[in-house]
PDB file of C-alpha atoms in Angstrom:
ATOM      1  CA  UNK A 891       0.000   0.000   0.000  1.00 84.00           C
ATOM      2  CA  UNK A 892       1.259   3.260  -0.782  1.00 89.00           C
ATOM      3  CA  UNK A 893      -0.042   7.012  -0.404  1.00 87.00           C
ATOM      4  CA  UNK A 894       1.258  10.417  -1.735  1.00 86.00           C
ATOM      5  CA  UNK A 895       0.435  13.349  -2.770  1.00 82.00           C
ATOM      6  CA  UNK A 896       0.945  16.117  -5.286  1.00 77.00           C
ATOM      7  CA  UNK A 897       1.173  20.062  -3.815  1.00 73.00           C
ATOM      8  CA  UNK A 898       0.454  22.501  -6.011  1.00 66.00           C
ATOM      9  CA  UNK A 899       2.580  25.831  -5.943  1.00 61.00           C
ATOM     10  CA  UNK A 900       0.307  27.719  -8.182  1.00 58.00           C
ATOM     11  CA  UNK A 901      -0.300  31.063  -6.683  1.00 55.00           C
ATOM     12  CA  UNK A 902      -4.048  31.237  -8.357  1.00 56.00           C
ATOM     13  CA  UNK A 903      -6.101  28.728 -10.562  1.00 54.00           C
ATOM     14  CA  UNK A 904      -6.703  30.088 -14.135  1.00 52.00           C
ATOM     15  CA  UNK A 905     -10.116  30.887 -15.288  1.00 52.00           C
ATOM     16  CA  UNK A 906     -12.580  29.017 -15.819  1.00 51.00           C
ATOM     17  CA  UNK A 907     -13.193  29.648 -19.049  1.00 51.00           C
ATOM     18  CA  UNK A 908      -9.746  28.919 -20.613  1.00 51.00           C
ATOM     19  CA  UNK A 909     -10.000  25.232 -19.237  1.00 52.00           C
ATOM     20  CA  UNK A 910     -11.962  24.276 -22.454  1.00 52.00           C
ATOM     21  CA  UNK A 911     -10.602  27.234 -24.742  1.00 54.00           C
ATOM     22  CA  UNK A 912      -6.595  26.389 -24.926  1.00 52.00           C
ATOM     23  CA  UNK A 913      -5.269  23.210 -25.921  1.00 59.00           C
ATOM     24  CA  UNK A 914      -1.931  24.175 -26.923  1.00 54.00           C
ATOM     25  CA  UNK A 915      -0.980  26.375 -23.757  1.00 59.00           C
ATOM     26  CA  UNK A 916      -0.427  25.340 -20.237  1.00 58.00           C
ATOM     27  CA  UNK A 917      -3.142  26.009 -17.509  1.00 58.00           C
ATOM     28  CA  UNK A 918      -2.498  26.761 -13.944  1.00 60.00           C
ATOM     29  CA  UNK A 919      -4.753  24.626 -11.791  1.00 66.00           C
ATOM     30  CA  UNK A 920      -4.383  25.180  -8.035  1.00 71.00           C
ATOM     31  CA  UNK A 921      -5.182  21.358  -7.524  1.00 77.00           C
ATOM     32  CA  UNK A 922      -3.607  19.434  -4.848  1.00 81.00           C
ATOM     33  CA  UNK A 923      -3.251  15.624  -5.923  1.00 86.00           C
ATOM     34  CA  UNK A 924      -3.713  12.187  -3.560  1.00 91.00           C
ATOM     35  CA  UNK A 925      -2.440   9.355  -4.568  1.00 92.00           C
ATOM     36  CA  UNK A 926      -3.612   5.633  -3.095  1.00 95.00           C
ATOM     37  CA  UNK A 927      -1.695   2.623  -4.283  1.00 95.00           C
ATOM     38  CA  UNK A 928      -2.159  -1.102  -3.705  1.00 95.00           C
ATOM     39  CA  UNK A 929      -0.452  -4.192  -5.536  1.00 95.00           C
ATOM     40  CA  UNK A 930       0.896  -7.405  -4.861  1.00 92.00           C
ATOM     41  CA  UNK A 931       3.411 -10.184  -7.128  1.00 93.00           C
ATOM     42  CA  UNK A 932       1.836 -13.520  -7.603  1.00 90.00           C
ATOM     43  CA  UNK A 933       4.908 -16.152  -7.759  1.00 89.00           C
ATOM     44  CA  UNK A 934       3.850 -18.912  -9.729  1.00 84.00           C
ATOM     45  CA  UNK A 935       5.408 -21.874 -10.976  1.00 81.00           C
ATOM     46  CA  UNK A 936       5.842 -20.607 -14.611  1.00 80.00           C
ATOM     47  CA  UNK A 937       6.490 -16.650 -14.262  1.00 84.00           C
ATOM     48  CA  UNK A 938       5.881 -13.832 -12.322  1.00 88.00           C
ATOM     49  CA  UNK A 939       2.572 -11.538 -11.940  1.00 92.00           C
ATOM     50  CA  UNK A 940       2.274  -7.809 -10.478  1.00 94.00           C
ATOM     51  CA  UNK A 941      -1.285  -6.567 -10.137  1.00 95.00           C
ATOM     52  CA  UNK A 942      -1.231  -2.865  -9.044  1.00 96.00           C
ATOM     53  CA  UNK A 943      -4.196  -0.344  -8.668  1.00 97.00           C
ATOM     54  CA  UNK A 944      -3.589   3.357  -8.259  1.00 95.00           C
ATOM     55  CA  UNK A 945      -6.106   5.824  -7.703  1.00 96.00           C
ATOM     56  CA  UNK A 946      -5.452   9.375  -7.905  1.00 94.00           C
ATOM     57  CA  UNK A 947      -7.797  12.280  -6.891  1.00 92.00           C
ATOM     58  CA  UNK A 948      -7.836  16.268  -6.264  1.00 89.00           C
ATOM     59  CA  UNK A 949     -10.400  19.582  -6.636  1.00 84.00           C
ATOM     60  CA  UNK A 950     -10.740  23.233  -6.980  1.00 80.00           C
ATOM     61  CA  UNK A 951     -12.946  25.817  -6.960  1.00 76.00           C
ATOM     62  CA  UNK A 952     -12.280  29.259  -9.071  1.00 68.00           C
ATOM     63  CA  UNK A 953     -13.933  32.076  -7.116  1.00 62.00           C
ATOM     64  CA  UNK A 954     -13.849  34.757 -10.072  1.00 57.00           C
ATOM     65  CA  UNK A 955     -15.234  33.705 -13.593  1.00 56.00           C
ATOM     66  CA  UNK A 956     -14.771  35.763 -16.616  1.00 54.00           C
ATOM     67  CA  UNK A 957     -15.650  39.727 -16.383  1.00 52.00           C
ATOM     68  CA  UNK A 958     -16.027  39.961 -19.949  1.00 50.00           C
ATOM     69  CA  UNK A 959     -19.531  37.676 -20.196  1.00 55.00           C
ATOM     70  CA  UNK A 960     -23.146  39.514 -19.604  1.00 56.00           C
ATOM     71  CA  UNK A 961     -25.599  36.453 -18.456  1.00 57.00           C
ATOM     72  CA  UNK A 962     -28.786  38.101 -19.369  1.00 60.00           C
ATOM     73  CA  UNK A 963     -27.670  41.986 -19.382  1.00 58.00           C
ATOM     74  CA  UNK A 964     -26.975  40.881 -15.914  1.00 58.00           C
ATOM     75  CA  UNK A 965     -22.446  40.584 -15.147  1.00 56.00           C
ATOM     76  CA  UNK A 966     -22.337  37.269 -14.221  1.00 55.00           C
ATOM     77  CA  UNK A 967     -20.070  38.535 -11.394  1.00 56.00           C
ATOM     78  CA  UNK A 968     -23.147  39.151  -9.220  1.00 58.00           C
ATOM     79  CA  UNK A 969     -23.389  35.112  -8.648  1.00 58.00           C
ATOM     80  CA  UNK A 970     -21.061  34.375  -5.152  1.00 61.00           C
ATOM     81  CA  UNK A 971     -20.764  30.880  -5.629  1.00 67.00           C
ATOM     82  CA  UNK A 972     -17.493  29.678  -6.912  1.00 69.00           C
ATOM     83  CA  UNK A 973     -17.705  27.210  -9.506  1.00 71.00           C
ATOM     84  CA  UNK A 974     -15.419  24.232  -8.544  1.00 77.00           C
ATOM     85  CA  UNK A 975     -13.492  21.294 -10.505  1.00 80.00           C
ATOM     86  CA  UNK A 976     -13.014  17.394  -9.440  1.00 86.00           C
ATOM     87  CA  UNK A 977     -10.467  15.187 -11.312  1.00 87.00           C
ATOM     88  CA  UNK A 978      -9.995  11.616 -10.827  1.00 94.00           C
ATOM     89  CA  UNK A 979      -8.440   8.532 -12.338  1.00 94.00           C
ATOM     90  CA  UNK A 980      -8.116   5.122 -11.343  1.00 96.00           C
ATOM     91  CA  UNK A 981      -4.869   3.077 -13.065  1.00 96.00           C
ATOM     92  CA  UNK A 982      -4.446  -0.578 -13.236  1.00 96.00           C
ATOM     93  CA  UNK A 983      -1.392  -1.917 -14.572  1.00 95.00           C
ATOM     94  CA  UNK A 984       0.073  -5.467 -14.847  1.00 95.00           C
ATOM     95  CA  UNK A 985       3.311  -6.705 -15.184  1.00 94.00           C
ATOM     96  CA  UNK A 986       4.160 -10.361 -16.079  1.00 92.00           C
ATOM     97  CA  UNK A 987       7.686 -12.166 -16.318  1.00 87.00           C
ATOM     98  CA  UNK A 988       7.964 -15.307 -18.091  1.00 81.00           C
ATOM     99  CA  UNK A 989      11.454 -16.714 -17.614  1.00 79.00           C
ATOM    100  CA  UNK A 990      12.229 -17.183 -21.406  1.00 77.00           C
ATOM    101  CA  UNK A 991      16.228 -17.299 -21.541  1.00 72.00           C
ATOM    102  CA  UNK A 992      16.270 -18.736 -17.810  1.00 71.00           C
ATOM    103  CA  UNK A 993      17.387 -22.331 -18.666  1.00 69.00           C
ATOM    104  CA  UNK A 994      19.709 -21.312 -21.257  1.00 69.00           C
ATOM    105  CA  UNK A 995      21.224 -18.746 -18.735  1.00 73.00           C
ATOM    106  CA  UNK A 996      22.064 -21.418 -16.337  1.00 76.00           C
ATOM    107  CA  UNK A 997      23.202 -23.858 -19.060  1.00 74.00           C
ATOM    108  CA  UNK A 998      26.234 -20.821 -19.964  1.00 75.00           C
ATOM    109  CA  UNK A 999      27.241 -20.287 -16.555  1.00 68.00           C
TER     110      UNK A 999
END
């Protein structure tokens, strides 16, 4: 078992708005990551298995949309609630030796 976690030194998130508008440019998210981890190695008679599970989580909130957007003649800056972000991923990877060479390893020593 295994835990971590990811601090973010950002200063302030970006806005919201250029989450979805640039993909070639990198974003400032104020996010701090968690990481959990569990695995074990099966020894069996005929190779080697690693089963592993990660799963990885973190949210923010951004307290001060876009100025420049009128939400019904109204500035959508009048709304107090911060509008907030949650990322997660799970990861399962697997990892399998099959001794191959082994015999013909031993036969050169």
């Amino acid at each position: 078992m295994s835990f971590s976690s990811d601090y973010s030194s950002a200063l302030d998130n970006s806005n919201i708005f250029d989450i979805g508008d640039r993909e070639d440019q990198e974003l400032n998210l104020k996010v701090d990551y968690y990481h959990f981890g569990f695995g074990f190695n099966l020894n069996l008679s005929w190779s080697d298995m690693i089963l592993v599970s990660t799963y990885s989580f973190g949210s923010s909130s951004f307290d001060k949309p876009d100025d420049t957007i009128l939400e019904n003649g109204n500035d959508i800056n009048n709304n107090p609630e911060p509008a907030s972000i949650i990322l997660s991923r799970w990861r399962f990877i697997v990892g399998i030796e099959i001794p191959i060479l082994d015999k013909k390893l031993k036969e050169i020593k």
